[in-house]
């Protein structure tokens, strides 16, 4: 296994993101339309938070049975992006390795790991699924 491979070997660089201050329904739509589970929140290019599929599903539980348009309107009326996003994020930098990502994701506390450059700007993202695929290719 090549545990010291650069994280760039497995990170996704085309990442669907939202800007701080956008309506939370934009995250809901991104998750639904792109079949993704993690949406980084940026302030310009700087990573400031993350909203997960689980975060959105917690909101949906109280609104079961309404159509998508109504659901989005209610979400935007009752919640803000900043109120739902996680800000205590684990990240690694572009200079780190797959092993570094495995150590963070292996803790079980996170399922996605934003990759940032030295300025704190989002460069990519690695999920536990990406890591499993990488490991699978090694055997």
Coordinates of C-alpha atoms in Angstrom, one line a residue:
X1 CA 0.0 0.0 0.0
X2 CA 1.2 3.5 -0.8
X3 CA 0.2 5.2 2.5
X4 CA 2.5 8.1 1.8
X5 CA 0.8 9.0 -1.5
X6 CA -0.1 12.7 -1.7
X7 CA -3.7 13.3 -0.8
X8 CA -4.1 14.9 -4.2
X9 CA -4.2 11.3 -5.6
X10 CA -7.7 10.7 -4.1
X11 CA -9.2 14.1 -3.4
X12 CA -12.1 15.4 -5.5
X13 CA -11.2 18.9 -6.8
X14 CA -14.6 19.7 -8.4
X15 CA -16.5 20.3 -5.2
X16 CA -20.0 21.6 -5.0
X17 CA -19.9 24.5 -2.5
X18 CA -22.1 27.3 -1.2
X19 CA -21.1 30.8 0.0
X20 CA -21.8 31.9 3.5
X21 CA -25.1 33.7 3.6
X22 CA -26.8 31.7 0.9
X23 CA -30.2 30.1 1.6
X24 CA -30.0 26.7 3.3
X25 CA -32.3 25.4 0.5
X26 CA -29.4 25.8 -1.9
X27 CA -27.6 23.1 0.1
X28 CA -30.7 21.0 0.1
X29 CA -30.9 21.3 -3.7
X30 CA -27.1 20.5 -4.2
X31 CA -27.4 17.4 -2.1
X32 CA -30.5 16.2 -3.9
X33 CA -29.4 17.1 -7.5
X34 CA -25.8 16.0 -7.3
X35 CA -26.1 12.9 -5.0
X36 CA -23.5 14.2 -2.6
X37 CA -23.4 14.1 1.2
X38 CA -21.2 17.0 2.2
X39 CA -21.3 20.6 1.1
X40 CA -18.4 22.9 2.1
X41 CA -19.4 26.5 3.1
X42 CA -17.0 29.2 1.9
X43 CA -16.4 32.9 2.6
X44 CA -14.9 33.8 -0.7
X45 CA -12.4 31.0 -1.2
X46 CA -11.9 30.3 2.6
X47 CA -13.5 27.3 4.2
X48 CA -15.8 28.3 7.1
X49 CA -18.1 25.4 7.5
X50 CA -19.7 22.2 6.2
X51 CA -23.3 21.0 5.9
X52 CA -23.9 17.3 5.7
X53 CA -26.8 15.2 4.3
X54 CA -27.4 14.2 7.9
X55 CA -27.8 17.8 9.0
X56 CA -30.4 18.4 6.3
X57 CA -32.2 15.1 7.1
X58 CA -32.6 16.2 10.7
X59 CA -34.5 19.3 9.4
X60 CA -36.6 17.2 7.0
X61 CA -37.9 14.8 9.7
X62 CA -40.2 17.5 11.1
X63 CA -41.5 18.3 7.6
X64 CA -42.4 14.9 6.3
X65 CA -45.1 14.8 3.6
X66 CA -44.8 18.3 2.1
X67 CA -43.7 18.9 -1.5
X68 CA -40.2 20.0 -2.4
X69 CA -41.0 23.6 -3.0
X70 CA -42.8 24.0 0.3
X71 CA -40.0 22.2 2.1
X72 CA -37.4 24.6 0.6
X73 CA -39.5 27.6 1.6
X74 CA -39.9 26.3 5.2
X75 CA -36.3 25.5 5.5
X76 CA -35.3 29.0 4.4
X77 CA -37.8 30.6 6.7
X78 CA -36.9 28.7 9.8
X79 CA -33.2 28.0 9.4
X80 CA -30.0 29.7 8.2
X81 CA -27.0 28.2 6.7
X82 CA -24.8 29.5 9.5
X83 CA -27.2 27.9 12.1
X84 CA -27.0 24.5 10.6
X85 CA -23.4 24.2 9.3
X86 CA -20.6 22.7 11.3
X87 CA -17.7 25.0 12.0
X88 CA -15.5 22.7 14.1
X89 CA -14.0 20.9 11.1
X90 CA -11.1 18.6 10.8
X91 CA -9.0 19.5 7.7
X92 CA -5.7 18.5 6.2
X93 CA -3.6 20.5 3.8
X94 CA -2.7 19.8 0.2
X95 CA 0.8 18.8 1.3
X96 CA -0.4 15.9 3.5
X97 CA -0.8 12.2 2.6
X98 CA -3.4 9.6 2.2
X99 CA -2.2 8.2 5.5
X100 CA -3.0 11.5 7.2
X101 CA -6.5 11.4 5.8
X102 CA -7.0 7.8 6.9
X103 CA -6.0 8.7 10.4
X104 CA -8.6 11.5 10.6
X105 CA -11.4 9.6 8.9
X106 CA -10.5 6.4 10.8
X107 CA -11.4 8.1 14.1
X108 CA -15.1 7.7 13.0
X109 CA -15.9 11.2 14.0
X110 CA -16.1 12.5 10.4
X111 CA -17.1 11.1 7.1
X112 CA -15.6 13.9 4.9
X113 CA -12.4 15.7 5.1
X114 CA -11.9 19.1 3.4
X115 CA -8.5 19.7 2.0
X116 CA -7.2 23.3 2.2
X117 CA -4.2 25.1 1.0
X118 CA -1.9 27.1 3.4
X119 CA -4.3 30.1 3.2
X120 CA -7.3 28.0 4.4
X121 CA -8.8 28.0 0.9
X122 CA -10.7 24.9 -0.1
X123 CA -8.6 22.8 -2.6
X124 CA -10.7 19.6 -2.5
X125 CA -12.5 17.0 -0.3
X126 CA -11.9 13.4 0.6
X127 CA -14.7 11.2 1.9
X128 CA -14.5 7.9 3.7
X129 CA -15.9 6.3 0.5
X130 CA -13.0 7.8 -1.5
X131 CA -10.6 6.3 1.0
X132 CA -12.2 2.9 0.8
X133 CA -12.0 2.9 -3.0
X134 CA -8.4 3.8 -2.8
X135 CA -7.7 1.0 -0.4
X136 CA -9.7 -1.4 -2.5
X137 CA -7.5 -0.5 -5.5
X138 CA -4.4 -1.5 -3.6
X139 CA -5.5 -5.1 -3.2

